[in-house]
Coordinates of C-alpha atoms in Angstrom, one line a residue:
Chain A
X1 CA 81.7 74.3 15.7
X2 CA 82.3 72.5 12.6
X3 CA 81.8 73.7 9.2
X4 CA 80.7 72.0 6.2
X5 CA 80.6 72.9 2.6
X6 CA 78.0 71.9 0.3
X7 CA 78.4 72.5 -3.7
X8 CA 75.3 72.2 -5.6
X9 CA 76.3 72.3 -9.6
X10 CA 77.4 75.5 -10.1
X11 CA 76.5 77.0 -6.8
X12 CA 78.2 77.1 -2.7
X13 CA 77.0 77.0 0.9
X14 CA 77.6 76.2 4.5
X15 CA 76.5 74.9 7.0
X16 CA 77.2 74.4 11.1
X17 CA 77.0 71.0 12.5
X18 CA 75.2 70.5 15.6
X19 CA 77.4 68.5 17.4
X20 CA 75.7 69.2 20.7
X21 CA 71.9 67.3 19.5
X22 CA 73.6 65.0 17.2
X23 CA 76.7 63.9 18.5
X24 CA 76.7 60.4 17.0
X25 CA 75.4 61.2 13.6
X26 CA 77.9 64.8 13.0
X27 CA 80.6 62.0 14.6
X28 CA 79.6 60.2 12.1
X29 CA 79.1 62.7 9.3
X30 CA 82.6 64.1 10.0
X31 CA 84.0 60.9 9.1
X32 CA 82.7 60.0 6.3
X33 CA 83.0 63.5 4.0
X34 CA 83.8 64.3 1.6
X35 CA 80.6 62.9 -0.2
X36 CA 79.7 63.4 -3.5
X37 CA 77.5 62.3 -6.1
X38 CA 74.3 62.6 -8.2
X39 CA 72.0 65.4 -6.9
X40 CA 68.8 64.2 -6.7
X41 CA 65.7 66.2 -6.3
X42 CA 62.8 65.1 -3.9
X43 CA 59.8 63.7 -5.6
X44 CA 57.7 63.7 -2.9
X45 CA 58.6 65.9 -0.2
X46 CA 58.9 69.6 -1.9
X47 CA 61.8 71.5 -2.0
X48 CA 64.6 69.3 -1.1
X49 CA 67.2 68.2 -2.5
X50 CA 69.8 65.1 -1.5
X51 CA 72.7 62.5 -2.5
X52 CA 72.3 58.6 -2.0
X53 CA 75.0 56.9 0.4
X54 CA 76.3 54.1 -2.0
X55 CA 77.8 52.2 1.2
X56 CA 76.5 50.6 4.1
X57 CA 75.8 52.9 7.5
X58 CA 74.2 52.3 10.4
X59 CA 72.5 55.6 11.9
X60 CA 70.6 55.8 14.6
X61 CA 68.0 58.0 15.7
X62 CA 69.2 61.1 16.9
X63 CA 67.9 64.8 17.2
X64 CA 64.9 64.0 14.8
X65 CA 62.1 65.8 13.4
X66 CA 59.3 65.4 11.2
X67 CA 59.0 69.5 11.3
X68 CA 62.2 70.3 8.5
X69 CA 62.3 74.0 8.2
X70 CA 64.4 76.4 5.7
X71 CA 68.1 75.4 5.8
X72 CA 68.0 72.2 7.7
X73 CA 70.9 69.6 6.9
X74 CA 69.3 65.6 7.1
X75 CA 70.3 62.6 7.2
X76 CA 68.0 60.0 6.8
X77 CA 66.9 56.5 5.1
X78 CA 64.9 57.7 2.8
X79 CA 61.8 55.1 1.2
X80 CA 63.8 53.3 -1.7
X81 CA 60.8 53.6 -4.3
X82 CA 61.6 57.5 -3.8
X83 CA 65.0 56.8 -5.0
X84 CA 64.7 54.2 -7.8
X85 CA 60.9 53.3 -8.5
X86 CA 62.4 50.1 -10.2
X87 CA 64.5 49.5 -7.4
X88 CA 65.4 45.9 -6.4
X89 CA 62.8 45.0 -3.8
X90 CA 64.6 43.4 -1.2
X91 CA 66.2 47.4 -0.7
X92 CA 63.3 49.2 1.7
X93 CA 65.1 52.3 2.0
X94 CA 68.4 54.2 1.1
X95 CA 70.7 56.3 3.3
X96 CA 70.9 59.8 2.3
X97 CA 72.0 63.1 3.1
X98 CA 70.1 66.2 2.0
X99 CA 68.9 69.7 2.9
X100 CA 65.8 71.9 2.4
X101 CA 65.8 74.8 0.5
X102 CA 62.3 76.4 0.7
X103 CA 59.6 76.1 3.2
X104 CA 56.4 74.3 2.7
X105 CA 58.5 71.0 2.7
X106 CA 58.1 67.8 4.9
X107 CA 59.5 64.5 4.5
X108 CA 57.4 62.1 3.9
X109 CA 57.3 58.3 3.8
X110 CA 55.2 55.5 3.0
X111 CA 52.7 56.5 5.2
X112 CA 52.8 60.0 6.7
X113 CA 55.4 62.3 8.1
X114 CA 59.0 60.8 8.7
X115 CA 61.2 61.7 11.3
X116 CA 64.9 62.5 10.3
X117 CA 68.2 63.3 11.9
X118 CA 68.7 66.9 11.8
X119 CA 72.3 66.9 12.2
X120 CA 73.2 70.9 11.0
X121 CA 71.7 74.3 9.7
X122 CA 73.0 75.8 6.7
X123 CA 73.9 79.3 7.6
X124 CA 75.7 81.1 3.9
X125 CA 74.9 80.2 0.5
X126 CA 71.1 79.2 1.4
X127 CA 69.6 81.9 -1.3
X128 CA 71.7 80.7 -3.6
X129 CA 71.0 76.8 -3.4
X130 CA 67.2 77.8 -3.0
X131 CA 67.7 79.0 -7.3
X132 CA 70.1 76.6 -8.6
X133 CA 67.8 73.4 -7.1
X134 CA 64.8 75.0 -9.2
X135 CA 67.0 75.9 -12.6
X136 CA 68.6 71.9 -12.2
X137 CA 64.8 70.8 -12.1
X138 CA 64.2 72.8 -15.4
X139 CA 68.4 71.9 -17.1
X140 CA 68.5 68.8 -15.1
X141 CA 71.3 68.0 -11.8
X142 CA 74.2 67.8 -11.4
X143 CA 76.3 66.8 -8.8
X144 CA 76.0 67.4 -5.0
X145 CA 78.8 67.6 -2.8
X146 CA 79.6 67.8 1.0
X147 CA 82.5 68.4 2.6
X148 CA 84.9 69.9 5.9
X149 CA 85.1 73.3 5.2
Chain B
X1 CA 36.9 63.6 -36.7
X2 CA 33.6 65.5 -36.5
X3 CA 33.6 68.0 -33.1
X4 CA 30.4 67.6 -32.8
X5 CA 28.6 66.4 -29.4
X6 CA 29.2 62.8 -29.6
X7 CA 27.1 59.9 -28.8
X8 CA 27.8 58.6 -24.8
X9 CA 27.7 55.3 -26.2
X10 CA 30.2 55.8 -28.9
X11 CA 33.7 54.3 -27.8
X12 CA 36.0 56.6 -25.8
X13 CA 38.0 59.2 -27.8
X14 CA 42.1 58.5 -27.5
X15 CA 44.8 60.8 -27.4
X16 CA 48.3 60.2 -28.1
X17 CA 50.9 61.6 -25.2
X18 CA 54.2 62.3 -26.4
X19 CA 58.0 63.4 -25.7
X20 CA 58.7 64.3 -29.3
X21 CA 62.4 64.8 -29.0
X22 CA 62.7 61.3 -27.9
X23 CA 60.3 59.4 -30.3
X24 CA 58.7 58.0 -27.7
X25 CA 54.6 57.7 -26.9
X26 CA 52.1 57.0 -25.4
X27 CA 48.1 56.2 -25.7
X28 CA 45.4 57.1 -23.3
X29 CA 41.7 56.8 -23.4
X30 CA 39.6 59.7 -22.4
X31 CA 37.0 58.8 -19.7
X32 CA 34.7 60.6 -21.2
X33 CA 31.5 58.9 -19.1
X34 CA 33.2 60.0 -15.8
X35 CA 34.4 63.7 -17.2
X36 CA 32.4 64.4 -20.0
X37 CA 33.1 68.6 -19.3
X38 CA 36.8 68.4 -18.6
X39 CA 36.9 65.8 -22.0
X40 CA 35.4 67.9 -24.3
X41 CA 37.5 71.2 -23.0
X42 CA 40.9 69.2 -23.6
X43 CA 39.9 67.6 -26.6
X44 CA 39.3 71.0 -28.2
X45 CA 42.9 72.3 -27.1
X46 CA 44.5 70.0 -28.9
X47 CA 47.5 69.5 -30.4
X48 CA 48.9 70.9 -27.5
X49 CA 52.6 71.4 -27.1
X50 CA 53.8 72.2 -23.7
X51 CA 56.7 71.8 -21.2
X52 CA 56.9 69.0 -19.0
X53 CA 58.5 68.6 -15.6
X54 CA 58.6 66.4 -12.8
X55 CA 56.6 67.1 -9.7
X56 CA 58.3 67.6 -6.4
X57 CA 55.5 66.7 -3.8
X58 CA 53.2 64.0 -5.3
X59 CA 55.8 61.5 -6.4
X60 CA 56.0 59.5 -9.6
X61 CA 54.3 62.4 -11.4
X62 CA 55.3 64.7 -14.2
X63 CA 53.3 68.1 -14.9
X64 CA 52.9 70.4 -17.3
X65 CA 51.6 74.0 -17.3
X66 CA 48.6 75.5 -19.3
X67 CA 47.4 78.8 -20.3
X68 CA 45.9 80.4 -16.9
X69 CA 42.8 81.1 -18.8
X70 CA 42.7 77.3 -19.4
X71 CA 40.2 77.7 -16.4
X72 CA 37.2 74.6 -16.0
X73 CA 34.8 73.8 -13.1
X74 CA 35.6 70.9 -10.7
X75 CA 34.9 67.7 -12.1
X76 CA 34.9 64.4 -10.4
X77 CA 37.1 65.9 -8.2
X78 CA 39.2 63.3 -6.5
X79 CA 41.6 64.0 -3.4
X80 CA 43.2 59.9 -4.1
X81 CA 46.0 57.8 -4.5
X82 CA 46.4 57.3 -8.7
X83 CA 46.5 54.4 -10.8
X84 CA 49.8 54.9 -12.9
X85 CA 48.7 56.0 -16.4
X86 CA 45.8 58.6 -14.8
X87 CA 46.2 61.9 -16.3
X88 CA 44.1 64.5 -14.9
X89 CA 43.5 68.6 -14.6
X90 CA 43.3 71.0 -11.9
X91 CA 43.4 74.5 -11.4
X92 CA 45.0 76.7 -9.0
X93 CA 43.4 80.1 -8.2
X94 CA 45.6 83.1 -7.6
X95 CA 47.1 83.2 -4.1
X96 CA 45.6 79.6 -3.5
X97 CA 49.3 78.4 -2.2
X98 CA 51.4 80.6 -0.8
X99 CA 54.1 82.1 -2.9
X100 CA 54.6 81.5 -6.8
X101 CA 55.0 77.7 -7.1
X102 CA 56.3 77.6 -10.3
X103 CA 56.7 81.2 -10.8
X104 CA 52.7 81.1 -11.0
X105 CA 49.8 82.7 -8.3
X106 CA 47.5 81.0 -10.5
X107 CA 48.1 78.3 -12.4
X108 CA 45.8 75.3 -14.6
X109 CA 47.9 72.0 -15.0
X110 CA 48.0 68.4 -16.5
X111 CA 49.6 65.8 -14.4
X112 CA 50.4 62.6 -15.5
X113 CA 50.7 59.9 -12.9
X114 CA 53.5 57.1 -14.6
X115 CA 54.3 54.7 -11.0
X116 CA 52.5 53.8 -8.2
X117 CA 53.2 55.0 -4.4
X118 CA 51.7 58.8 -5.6
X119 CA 49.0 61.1 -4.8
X120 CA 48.6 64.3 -6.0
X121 CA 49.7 66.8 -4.1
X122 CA 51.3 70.2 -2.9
X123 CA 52.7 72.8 -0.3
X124 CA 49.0 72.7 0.9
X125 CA 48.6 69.0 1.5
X126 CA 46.4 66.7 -1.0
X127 CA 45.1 68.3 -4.7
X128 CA 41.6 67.7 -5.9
X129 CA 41.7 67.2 -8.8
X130 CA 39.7 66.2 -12.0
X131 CA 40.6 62.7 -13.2
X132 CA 39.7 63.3 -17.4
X133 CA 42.2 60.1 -19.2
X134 CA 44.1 57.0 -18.7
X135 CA 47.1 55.5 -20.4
X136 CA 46.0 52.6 -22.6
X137 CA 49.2 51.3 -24.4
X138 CA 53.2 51.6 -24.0
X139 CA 53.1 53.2 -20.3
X140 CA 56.1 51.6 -19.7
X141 CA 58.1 53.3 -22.0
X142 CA 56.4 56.2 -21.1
X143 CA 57.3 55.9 -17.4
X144 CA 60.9 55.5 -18.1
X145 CA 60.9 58.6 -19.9
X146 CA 59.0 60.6 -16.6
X147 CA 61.3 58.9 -14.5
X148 CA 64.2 60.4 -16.2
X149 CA 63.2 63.8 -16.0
X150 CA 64.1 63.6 -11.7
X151 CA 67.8 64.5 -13.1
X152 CA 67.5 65.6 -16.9
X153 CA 65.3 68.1 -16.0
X154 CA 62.0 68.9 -18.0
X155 CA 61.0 68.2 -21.6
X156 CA 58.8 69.0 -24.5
X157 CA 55.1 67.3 -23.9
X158 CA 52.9 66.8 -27.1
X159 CA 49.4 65.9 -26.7
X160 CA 47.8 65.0 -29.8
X161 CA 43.7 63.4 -31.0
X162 CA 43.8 60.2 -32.0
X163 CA 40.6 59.4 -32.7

């Protein structure tokens, strides 16, 4: 079982791949980190929180969801007016990878519920990341960073 | 300005939206025909100085709490997708949501709608909510400032008569 670390500003977790559901996307995942850059916090979908994959990937639809629960690692292409409201319009969507932090969350798109690859579970540090998202809402982000534990 | 109840024909009353610390603001009209109760309430809390903070379930809105005793009926209470530049007010009695959104049971808020692609909303699905102004000048520059506050985090909000 793979492990992988996520650092959001000032605070740690982990989390387990599933490599079982999601074999191609934590194949995937696995070979891409470390990722880092600017955490970003959900405007529309509650209490999650995510980065924005600056290069091309090709995912595909593996293990989804539209019911994301309390600790869920996602990977996803998220609506780009979410991301950048001016954002150029020829872009429909960005690739990100995020996790919820609180219940009462759903991901959302243009027009209802989107499905999203659930490709791990956080299992340490879950608390944690469920106060600093709130306090970087108030103080403003930081950085968000996954990587091979 | 005179307080006093004011002819329905006169033209609207404005109010000036701020981010002090910034120097940057805004202008909305009150719709005062549509929301005469929720109008006059706000009008008579101002200047108002409060912080702002982007909201996590509606999308390219910005919020800011009142006083919990801030408490007004329903108004042309509207479950629908925003123009950018509506700002409107709704209320939150205790325990309505589960949890302390917010560190609040209870809660009375302002939310500010700055992009399209929105609808106000929480844990709970789709807010009702009472639709009382509408940005009339510089929403633009306004927006940019909202839009910022996704990673800066919240700001100082002054609401202000105009006239």
């Amino acid at each position: 079982m793979t492990r992988v670390k996520i650092r959001l500003g000032n605070v740690e977790a982990f989390a387990q791949l599933d490599e079982r559901d999601a074999p191609k996307a934590t194949k995937w995942l696995k070979e891409t980190l470390p990722i880092d850059g600017q955490a970003m916090h959900s405007m529309e979908n509650g209490r999650e929180v995510y980065v924005v994959l600056d290069t091309p990937h090709q995912i595909t639809e593996e293990n989804q969801t539209i019911y994301q629960t309390v600790g869920d690692l996602i990977v996803y292409y998220k609506p780009a007016i979410f991301v950048q409201p001016q954002w150029p319009r020829h872009i429909r969507d960005f690739l990100v990878i995020g996790f919820i932090y609180e219940r009462d969350s759903a991901i959302r798109g243009m027009s209802g519920p989107l499905a999203t690859n659930l490709v791990g579970k956080i299992t340490e540090g879950i608390v944690a990341l469920a106060h600093e998202a709130p306090r970087m809402r108030r103080e403003g982000f930081g950085k968000l960073s996954f990587s091979l534990a | 300005m005179s307080d006093q109840p004011r002819d329905a024909h006169v033209q609207s009353r404005k109010i000036r939206i701020s981010f002090p610390n910034e120097s940057i603001s805004a202008v909305a009209d009150l719709l005062e025909a549509d929301c005469p109760n929720t109008c006059e309430a706000i009008w008579h809390l101002l200047p108002l100085r409060v912080k702002a903070i982007h909201d996590i379930w509606s999308g390219h809105q910005v919020l800011a709490h009142l006083d919990n005793k801030f408490v007004l009926p329903p108004e042309n209470v509207l479950t629908y997708l925003p123009i950018p530049g509506d700002i409107f007010y709704y209320y939150r009695p205790p325990h309505y949501f589960r949890g302390s959104p917010y560190g609040r049971s209870e809660s009375a808020e302002i939310g500010i709608v700055y992009d399209r692609d929105t609808r106000p909303q929480g844990p709970r699905g789709p807010e009702a909510v009472s639709l009382f102004a509408n940005i009339s000048s510089n929403l633009e520059g306004f927006a940019r400032a909202c839009e910022d506050m996704i990673c800066r985090g919240q700001k100082d909000l002054l609401i202000e008569k105009l006239g």
